[in-house]
XYZ file of C-alpha atoms in Angstrom:
524
model
C 71.873 -133.768 -62.133
C 68.659 -131.762 -61.504
C 67.260 -131.557 -57.976
C 63.710 -131.128 -56.705
C 63.581 -127.817 -54.817
C 59.895 -127.659 -53.958
C 56.941 -129.984 -54.335
C 55.515 -132.136 -55.595
C 52.151 -130.503 -55.022
C 49.110 -132.520 -56.064
C 46.685 -129.930 -57.379
C 43.682 -130.542 -59.648
C 42.247 -134.069 -59.441
C 38.989 -135.406 -60.890
C 37.759 -138.866 -61.917
C 40.327 -139.468 -64.668
C 43.057 -136.810 -64.443
C 45.424 -134.997 -62.108
C 48.057 -132.259 -62.176
C 51.325 -132.279 -60.207
C 53.409 -129.112 -59.724
C 57.164 -128.985 -58.995
C 60.085 -126.566 -58.845
C 63.568 -127.772 -59.833
C 67.043 -126.255 -59.680
C 67.692 -126.484 -63.453
C 65.838 -127.169 -66.700
C 64.834 -130.807 -67.092
C 62.030 -133.145 -68.071
C 59.700 -134.034 -65.217
C 57.936 -137.396 -65.286
C 55.032 -138.408 -63.049
C 53.041 -141.622 -63.569
C 54.395 -142.069 -67.116
C 53.456 -138.519 -68.141
C 56.117 -135.916 -68.897
C 56.421 -132.139 -69.030
C 59.456 -129.945 -69.667
C 60.189 -127.290 -67.113
C 59.502 -123.645 -67.951
C 61.790 -120.882 -66.729
C 60.908 -117.584 -65.047
C 63.661 -115.256 -63.830
C 66.095 -118.154 -63.550
C 63.664 -120.421 -61.649
C 62.395 -123.661 -63.172
C 58.899 -125.107 -62.821
C 56.676 -127.786 -64.320
C 53.022 -128.680 -64.138
C 52.604 -132.298 -65.214
C 49.144 -133.178 -66.551
C 48.197 -136.837 -66.027
C 45.203 -138.218 -67.915
C 43.529 -141.554 -68.557
C 43.368 -142.579 -64.911
C 40.680 -144.983 -63.772
C 37.895 -143.466 -61.633
C 37.888 -144.306 -57.934
C 41.456 -145.603 -57.833
C 44.552 -144.865 -55.760
C 47.909 -144.728 -57.548
C 51.268 -144.221 -55.797
C 53.552 -141.976 -57.810
C 57.177 -140.962 -58.124
C 58.713 -137.781 -59.496
C 61.536 -138.428 -61.942
C 63.773 -135.571 -63.125
C 65.341 -136.627 -66.420
C 66.286 -140.188 -65.445
C 66.728 -139.762 -61.679
C 64.011 -140.405 -59.086
C 63.644 -137.327 -56.867
C 60.509 -138.279 -54.914
C 59.324 -139.894 -52.609
C 61.598 -139.344 -49.637
C 62.320 -141.724 -46.770
C 60.175 -141.639 -43.665
C 56.830 -140.997 -45.362
C 54.270 -143.181 -47.129
C 54.250 -142.949 -50.929
C 52.403 -139.945 -52.305
C 49.226 -141.039 -54.056
C 46.814 -139.804 -56.699
C 43.310 -140.774 -55.598
C 40.760 -140.160 -58.332
C 37.101 -139.581 -57.549
C 34.504 -142.232 -58.409
C 32.243 -141.536 -61.369
C 29.438 -139.386 -60.036
C 31.486 -138.426 -56.982
C 32.294 -140.008 -53.660
C 29.190 -140.504 -51.472
C 31.388 -139.582 -48.500
C 33.428 -136.498 -49.409
C 35.833 -134.841 -46.935
C 37.360 -131.391 -47.479
C 39.788 -129.560 -45.189
C 39.863 -125.766 -45.188
C 41.554 -122.894 -43.403
C 43.675 -119.800 -43.922
C 46.499 -117.700 -42.532
C 49.505 -119.986 -42.276
C 52.954 -118.737 -41.340
C 56.104 -120.911 -41.591
C 57.381 -123.065 -38.740
C 58.145 -120.986 -35.656
C 57.997 -122.223 -32.025
C 56.595 -118.860 -30.954
C 53.463 -119.484 -33.029
C 52.516 -122.810 -31.475
C 51.574 -125.978 -33.337
C 50.884 -125.825 -37.068
C 47.378 -127.243 -37.625
C 48.198 -128.363 -41.169
C 51.318 -130.229 -40.036
C 49.339 -131.769 -37.163
C 46.773 -133.072 -39.639
C 49.563 -134.532 -41.787
C 50.918 -136.300 -38.710
C 47.492 -137.841 -38.119
C 47.346 -139.044 -41.729
C 50.577 -141.014 -41.293
C 48.737 -143.409 -38.967
C 45.497 -143.557 -40.952
C 44.261 -145.850 -43.650
C 44.343 -143.822 -46.868
C 40.570 -144.300 -47.182
C 40.264 -141.924 -44.215
C 42.436 -139.215 -45.780
C 40.746 -135.992 -46.866
C 39.689 -135.806 -50.495
C 40.553 -132.124 -50.893
C 42.203 -129.167 -49.169
C 41.158 -125.539 -49.660
C 43.659 -122.865 -48.580
C 41.722 -119.618 -48.234
C 44.454 -117.016 -48.402
C 47.617 -115.833 -46.708
C 49.757 -118.792 -47.778
C 52.699 -116.380 -47.522
C 53.174 -113.158 -45.557
C 54.927 -110.635 -47.770
C 54.619 -107.858 -45.192
C 55.306 -109.831 -41.977
C 58.473 -111.730 -42.768
C 60.186 -114.139 -40.387
C 63.472 -113.344 -38.653
C 65.255 -115.719 -41.039
C 63.766 -113.986 -44.075
C 64.656 -110.570 -42.682
C 68.283 -111.682 -42.434
C 68.137 -113.177 -45.943
C 66.731 -109.929 -47.376
C 69.367 -107.883 -45.535
C 72.098 -109.892 -47.288
C 70.559 -109.003 -50.656
C 69.837 -105.294 -50.274
C 69.628 -102.455 -47.792
C 66.629 -102.727 -45.508
C 66.960 -99.084 -44.513
C 65.132 -98.164 -47.724
C 61.452 -98.982 -48.418
C 59.978 -101.560 -48.315
C 62.461 -102.452 -45.571
C 62.180 -106.084 -44.496
C 59.010 -106.663 -46.485
C 59.524 -108.474 -49.772
C 60.227 -106.273 -52.771
C 60.076 -108.405 -55.901
C 59.524 -111.797 -57.514
C 62.834 -113.249 -56.302
C 61.963 -112.512 -52.693
C 58.498 -114.000 -53.145
C 60.038 -117.284 -54.255
C 61.885 -117.385 -50.931
C 58.578 -117.048 -49.047
C 57.049 -120.030 -50.828
C 60.096 -122.178 -50.108
C 59.958 -121.171 -46.469
C 56.241 -121.958 -46.211
C 56.039 -125.225 -48.157
C 59.341 -126.966 -47.384
C 58.657 -128.394 -43.912
C 58.543 -132.207 -44.266
C 55.039 -132.890 -42.922
C 53.432 -130.082 -44.906
C 55.332 -131.015 -48.023
C 54.131 -134.615 -47.838
C 50.529 -133.569 -47.190
C 50.561 -131.228 -50.207
C 51.938 -134.067 -52.337
C 49.064 -136.330 -51.318
C 45.899 -134.240 -50.841
C 44.563 -132.347 -53.910
C 44.794 -128.672 -53.011
C 42.954 -125.570 -54.214
C 44.123 -122.057 -53.274
C 43.183 -118.388 -53.416
C 45.083 -115.299 -52.262
C 44.219 -112.757 -49.583
C 45.831 -109.494 -48.568
C 49.035 -110.720 -46.885
C 49.950 -112.686 -50.014
C 50.483 -109.181 -51.427
C 50.271 -106.677 -48.547
C 48.018 -105.987 -45.577
C 44.886 -104.057 -46.643
C 45.511 -104.848 -50.323
C 42.844 -102.928 -52.273
C 40.992 -101.788 -49.178
C 39.930 -98.584 -50.912
C 40.838 -96.213 -53.713
C 42.595 -94.045 -51.133
C 44.780 -97.017 -50.210
C 45.540 -97.679 -53.884
C 46.523 -94.058 -54.402
C 48.801 -94.129 -51.356
C 50.597 -97.225 -52.657
C 50.924 -95.776 -56.162
C 52.878 -92.834 -54.741
C 55.599 -95.096 -53.321
C 58.765 -95.959 -55.216
C 58.482 -99.713 -54.631
C 54.849 -100.744 -54.983
C 54.754 -101.411 -58.736
C 57.516 -104.016 -58.623
C 56.097 -105.519 -55.431
C 52.624 -106.059 -56.874
C 53.997 -107.424 -60.159
C 56.156 -109.874 -58.223
C 53.156 -110.909 -56.130
C 50.952 -111.635 -59.146
C 53.640 -113.440 -61.145
C 54.552 -115.645 -58.193
C 50.882 -116.282 -57.375
C 50.221 -117.346 -60.986
C 53.118 -119.820 -60.847
C 52.897 -121.178 -57.313
C 49.150 -121.117 -56.745
C 46.862 -120.236 -59.650
C 47.796 -122.631 -62.442
C 47.252 -125.594 -60.137
C 43.629 -124.545 -59.638
C 42.927 -125.222 -63.320
C 41.947 -128.568 -64.813
C 43.473 -130.049 -67.991
C 40.800 -128.596 -70.288
C 41.165 -125.137 -68.742
C 44.945 -125.309 -69.114
C 44.555 -126.232 -72.791
C 42.241 -123.267 -73.380
C 44.391 -120.806 -71.444
C 46.524 -118.921 -73.968
C 48.991 -117.634 -71.378
C 49.532 -121.117 -69.921
C 50.300 -122.541 -73.330
C 52.712 -119.721 -74.165
C 54.575 -120.042 -70.864
C 54.663 -123.848 -70.804
C 56.086 -123.988 -74.345
C 58.389 -120.944 -74.217
C 61.814 -121.777 -75.631
C 63.556 -119.334 -73.301
C 62.845 -117.442 -70.112
C 59.125 -116.588 -69.827
C 59.658 -113.637 -67.498
C 58.548 -111.029 -70.034
C 55.335 -112.931 -70.787
C 54.347 -113.071 -67.128
C 55.604 -109.551 -66.436
C 53.311 -108.198 -69.169
C 50.424 -110.309 -67.895
C 50.877 -109.064 -64.317
C 51.132 -105.460 -65.469
C 47.861 -105.820 -67.359
C 46.193 -107.547 -64.402
C 47.352 -104.775 -62.043
C 45.653 -102.124 -64.138
C 42.462 -104.055 -64.868
C 40.670 -102.401 -61.992
C 37.388 -100.531 -61.812
C 36.064 -102.080 -65.018
C 35.903 -105.088 -67.300
C 38.699 -107.616 -66.721
C 40.254 -110.267 -68.918
C 41.994 -111.784 -65.876
C 39.917 -114.083 -63.671
C 41.369 -115.632 -60.539
C 38.019 -117.088 -59.411
C 37.409 -120.702 -60.358
C 35.085 -123.678 -59.992
C 35.689 -127.305 -58.950
C 33.181 -130.162 -58.993
C 33.419 -133.196 -56.707
C 30.417 -135.291 -57.658
C 27.447 -133.869 -55.757
C 29.633 -131.132 -54.214
C 30.473 -127.929 -56.081
C 33.231 -125.590 -54.920
C 33.063 -122.024 -56.232
C 36.071 -119.937 -55.164
C 35.731 -116.141 -55.411
C 38.588 -113.666 -55.759
C 37.643 -111.020 -53.198
C 40.870 -109.004 -53.492
C 42.217 -108.096 -56.915
C 39.000 -107.377 -58.816
C 37.430 -104.787 -56.529
C 35.718 -101.728 -57.988
C 36.781 -98.696 -55.953
C 37.157 -95.574 -58.098
C 34.738 -92.733 -58.649
C 32.739 -93.344 -55.505
C 31.747 -96.855 -56.576
C 32.471 -99.753 -54.258
C 32.022 -103.399 -55.292
C 33.763 -106.547 -54.125
C 33.881 -107.809 -57.729
C 32.912 -106.330 -61.086
C 29.485 -106.888 -62.618
C 31.052 -109.194 -65.197
C 32.707 -111.269 -62.482
C 29.465 -111.453 -60.520
C 27.653 -112.615 -63.652
C 30.205 -115.437 -63.879
C 29.675 -116.295 -60.195
C 25.897 -116.433 -60.651
C 26.215 -118.599 -63.750
C 28.498 -121.112 -62.015
C 26.532 -121.182 -58.761
C 23.732 -123.147 -60.418
C 23.844 -126.768 -61.510
C 23.219 -130.365 -60.536
C 24.684 -130.750 -57.041
C 23.546 -131.281 -53.456
C 26.106 -129.097 -51.697
C 27.420 -125.704 -52.778
C 30.648 -124.506 -51.136
C 31.479 -120.853 -51.781
C 35.129 -120.172 -51.016
C 35.722 -116.560 -49.993
C 38.899 -115.640 -48.152
C 36.898 -112.895 -46.415
C 33.803 -113.863 -44.413
C 30.490 -112.845 -45.895
C 28.747 -112.821 -42.484
C 30.764 -111.619 -39.509
C 30.152 -110.990 -35.815
C 27.142 -108.668 -35.833
C 28.851 -105.693 -34.216
C 31.754 -105.826 -36.676
C 29.384 -106.271 -39.606
C 27.301 -103.233 -38.683
C 30.425 -101.174 -37.925
C 31.868 -101.929 -41.368
C 28.664 -100.921 -43.140
C 28.499 -97.714 -41.112
C 32.138 -97.014 -41.912
C 31.458 -97.441 -45.636
C 28.809 -94.740 -45.396
C 31.073 -92.461 -43.358
C 33.953 -92.773 -45.834
C 31.729 -91.332 -48.557
C 31.425 -88.062 -46.681
C 33.757 -85.272 -47.580
C 35.988 -83.248 -45.342
C 37.678 -84.296 -42.157
C 34.940 -86.770 -41.200
C 35.436 -88.767 -44.382
C 39.216 -88.711 -43.956
C 38.898 -89.875 -40.356
C 36.589 -92.703 -41.409
C 39.103 -93.781 -44.047
C 41.887 -93.866 -41.461
C 39.661 -96.012 -39.244
C 38.892 -98.306 -42.189
C 42.565 -98.964 -42.863
C 43.600 -99.190 -39.198
C 40.752 -101.549 -38.309
C 40.736 -103.687 -41.477
C 37.139 -102.672 -42.144
C 37.084 -104.041 -45.680
C 35.183 -107.319 -45.628
C 31.882 -108.061 -47.400
C 29.820 -105.842 -45.012
C 31.903 -102.839 -46.090
C 30.853 -103.585 -49.677
C 27.169 -103.535 -48.799
C 25.828 -103.652 -52.376
C 27.989 -106.700 -53.178
C 27.059 -108.398 -49.908
C 23.375 -107.926 -50.629
C 23.779 -109.270 -54.167
C 25.522 -112.363 -52.799
C 22.679 -112.769 -50.289
C 20.093 -112.646 -53.075
C 22.045 -115.219 -55.099
C 22.344 -117.605 -52.143
C 18.651 -117.193 -51.348
C 17.698 -118.107 -54.929
C 19.833 -121.255 -54.831
C 18.530 -122.127 -51.354
C 15.008 -122.294 -52.797
C 16.012 -125.089 -55.175
C 16.651 -128.746 -54.352
C 20.148 -127.989 -53.028
C 20.706 -129.548 -49.579
C 23.319 -127.166 -48.117
C 25.083 -123.937 -49.016
C 28.209 -123.052 -47.030
C 30.379 -119.972 -47.366
C 33.895 -121.068 -46.345
C 36.191 -118.282 -45.140
C 39.251 -117.404 -43.094
C 41.191 -114.165 -42.485
C 39.729 -113.059 -39.142
C 41.910 -115.191 -36.799
C 39.103 -117.003 -35.070
C 36.699 -119.765 -35.990
C 32.915 -119.849 -35.884
C 29.778 -121.193 -37.537
C 26.723 -119.043 -38.184
C 23.353 -120.291 -39.437
C 21.715 -118.051 -42.032
C 18.015 -117.208 -42.224
C 16.061 -115.352 -44.887
C 12.809 -113.410 -44.528
C 10.928 -116.379 -46.003
C 11.838 -120.035 -45.302
C 14.142 -121.757 -47.806
C 14.817 -125.412 -48.586
C 18.595 -125.547 -48.127
C 20.554 -125.178 -44.889
C 22.783 -122.098 -45.280
C 25.887 -121.444 -43.153
C 28.881 -119.156 -42.844
C 31.844 -121.308 -41.720
C 35.123 -119.667 -40.721
C 38.488 -121.258 -39.864
C 41.515 -119.058 -39.173
C 44.406 -119.287 -38.520
C 46.112 -122.520 -39.494
C 49.349 -121.234 -37.980
C 49.683 -117.705 -36.630
C 49.668 -115.747 -33.404
C 46.917 -113.692 -31.804
C 47.892 -111.080 -29.247
C 46.300 -111.749 -25.867
C 44.800 -108.271 -25.638
C 42.848 -108.830 -28.882
C 41.026 -111.955 -27.736
C 38.271 -110.287 -25.625
C 37.225 -108.232 -28.658
C 36.141 -111.388 -30.518
C 33.670 -112.155 -27.745
C 32.570 -108.512 -27.541
C 31.910 -108.485 -31.283
C 29.231 -111.169 -30.835
C 27.654 -109.347 -27.848
C 24.021 -108.712 -28.741
C 23.507 -105.365 -26.910
C 26.437 -103.771 -28.755
C 25.232 -105.193 -32.060
C 21.735 -103.850 -31.398
C 23.023 -100.300 -30.891
C 25.039 -100.385 -34.105
C 22.173 -101.990 -36.003
C 19.806 -99.224 -34.839
C 22.256 -96.623 -36.077
C 22.720 -98.466 -39.379
C 19.000 -98.802 -40.075
C 18.637 -95.030 -39.861
C 20.852 -94.762 -42.959
C 20.271 -97.842 -45.151
C 17.695 -100.528 -45.858
C 17.512 -103.544 -43.547
C 19.869 -106.413 -44.271
C 18.320 -109.063 -46.555
C 19.519 -111.863 -44.241
C 19.879 -112.606 -40.563
C 22.324 -114.987 -38.959
C 22.873 -116.614 -35.608
C 26.169 -117.881 -34.243
C 25.846 -121.584 -33.477
C 29.485 -122.232 -32.539
C 32.398 -120.042 -31.522
C 34.297 -117.885 -31.311
C 37.125 -120.447 -31.192
C 40.704 -119.211 -30.830
C 44.086 -120.749 -31.588
C 45.653 -122.563 -34.532
C 42.961 -124.731 -36.093
C 41.841 -126.620 -39.182
C 38.274 -127.275 -40.312
C 36.877 -130.290 -42.093
C 33.599 -130.430 -43.974
C 32.148 -133.866 -44.655
C 29.318 -134.381 -47.156
C 27.583 -137.766 -46.992
C 24.757 -137.995 -49.476
C 22.585 -134.961 -48.713
C 23.915 -134.598 -45.164
C 26.894 -132.434 -44.210
C 28.861 -131.590 -41.084
C 31.697 -129.250 -40.154
C 34.281 -130.157 -37.508
C 36.747 -127.596 -36.165
C 39.939 -128.894 -34.531
C 42.556 -126.975 -32.566
C 46.262 -127.843 -32.788
C 48.270 -128.235 -29.589
C 51.626 -129.992 -29.212
C 51.300 -131.254 -32.797
C 47.993 -132.970 -31.962
C 44.455 -132.023 -32.979
C 41.549 -131.748 -30.555
C 37.943 -131.214 -31.743
C 36.459 -127.991 -30.392
C 33.265 -127.836 -32.459
C 31.027 -130.203 -34.401
C 28.274 -128.529 -36.409
C 25.694 -130.580 -38.338
C 24.639 -128.482 -41.332
C 20.885 -128.824 -41.259
């Protein structure tokens, strides 16, 4: 009899359809809400993405997961998982959770903000549940494995050889996802709240695609090729396909080949990952960025990691073709535009100026350029400010949209292990309220000695010195921004509520499995 190993995860939901993802221990037929899908197999693992259509708008439907003829979900102790479709035209009161950087359960890391939110939901009326969840990177930590995973890896292979106790391949990635998504509260939440995802560096490796120098260093190792292939194949299965709606899945040639493969689809995905790995510094056929619409709210999620242009002295966060796609999808009939970027666009001023200065320094030859590159990798100086041309292009795009009838534009980010809200201003007044909103981590640890640096990074005198030095080398920034809340430290989750043309962000810190509000920011 087949068993449910992981999931169900409720992924893409709109007014009339939904997708539900599962992993099972053997091939079988998976049925959800009277819709079926056969499992597909990759390297001996079995998965299914069940597409459910014909649902009524604005309804709530409890569902079960049936493997062949046996019910495998729900489990005792939790309310039934539900598919809640959006009303036609969208919900006038839309609530999205967001955050990043979530390690598995570990008492040393404190309370898990995502699990704490799930605990709150158990006592709520379902009408108060969030309508969506956006996970902005670092769902798994391939380079910072837990003690349990280190022991598991050591039973499989020698950890005295590179990459040591970091994961090495697809099989070891599957273990990370099980470790991260199997805890009961998190598992139930992911079965109930439609979830969108994007990767960041730790999903692959710290500093992933920081620079061409970093790429070259990795290429010289004996283990990197298999590691990156395993990362991309596992990301495609566990995260990416759930971001796509039914029409996108139908149009996606790779999805159709994998879902209908008569045997193991490993070679198909291996070839895809190999192509994706080498589609750098030019035109790409692989796009991890995607768009979701929730009535008068549009979510545009940008891949800020795998599509970077780095070779030959060029430096862009995404290719020109990808940016054309972003610009095309950033316009439309909506009141609120949410731009999901795992990396913050606007950072503490001192860090922002330092990254732009470092980008200039790395272009110099000789020992100064090499020293600047070492500083870039050691200090993680590879956010939007270190891709100044891309940052400026994003600023110009946001300014154009802000001059339309759009009510708010928010860049949602994580990565930097603290939370804050910054209000954006342009040289000339705009119509929309524009914000950078950051929530990180959901569940991780910040060394005590690091904490003062977050406050120092927002210190205006230090920022002024760095800005003076920067303006001697490059044009002034096309935007200015002012911190209106933060920095907030600790495990936290953010919620963004859009009500008509109004919007608000609330940041809550997790402690002892409870959530306490630490910031409330009206977006106006």
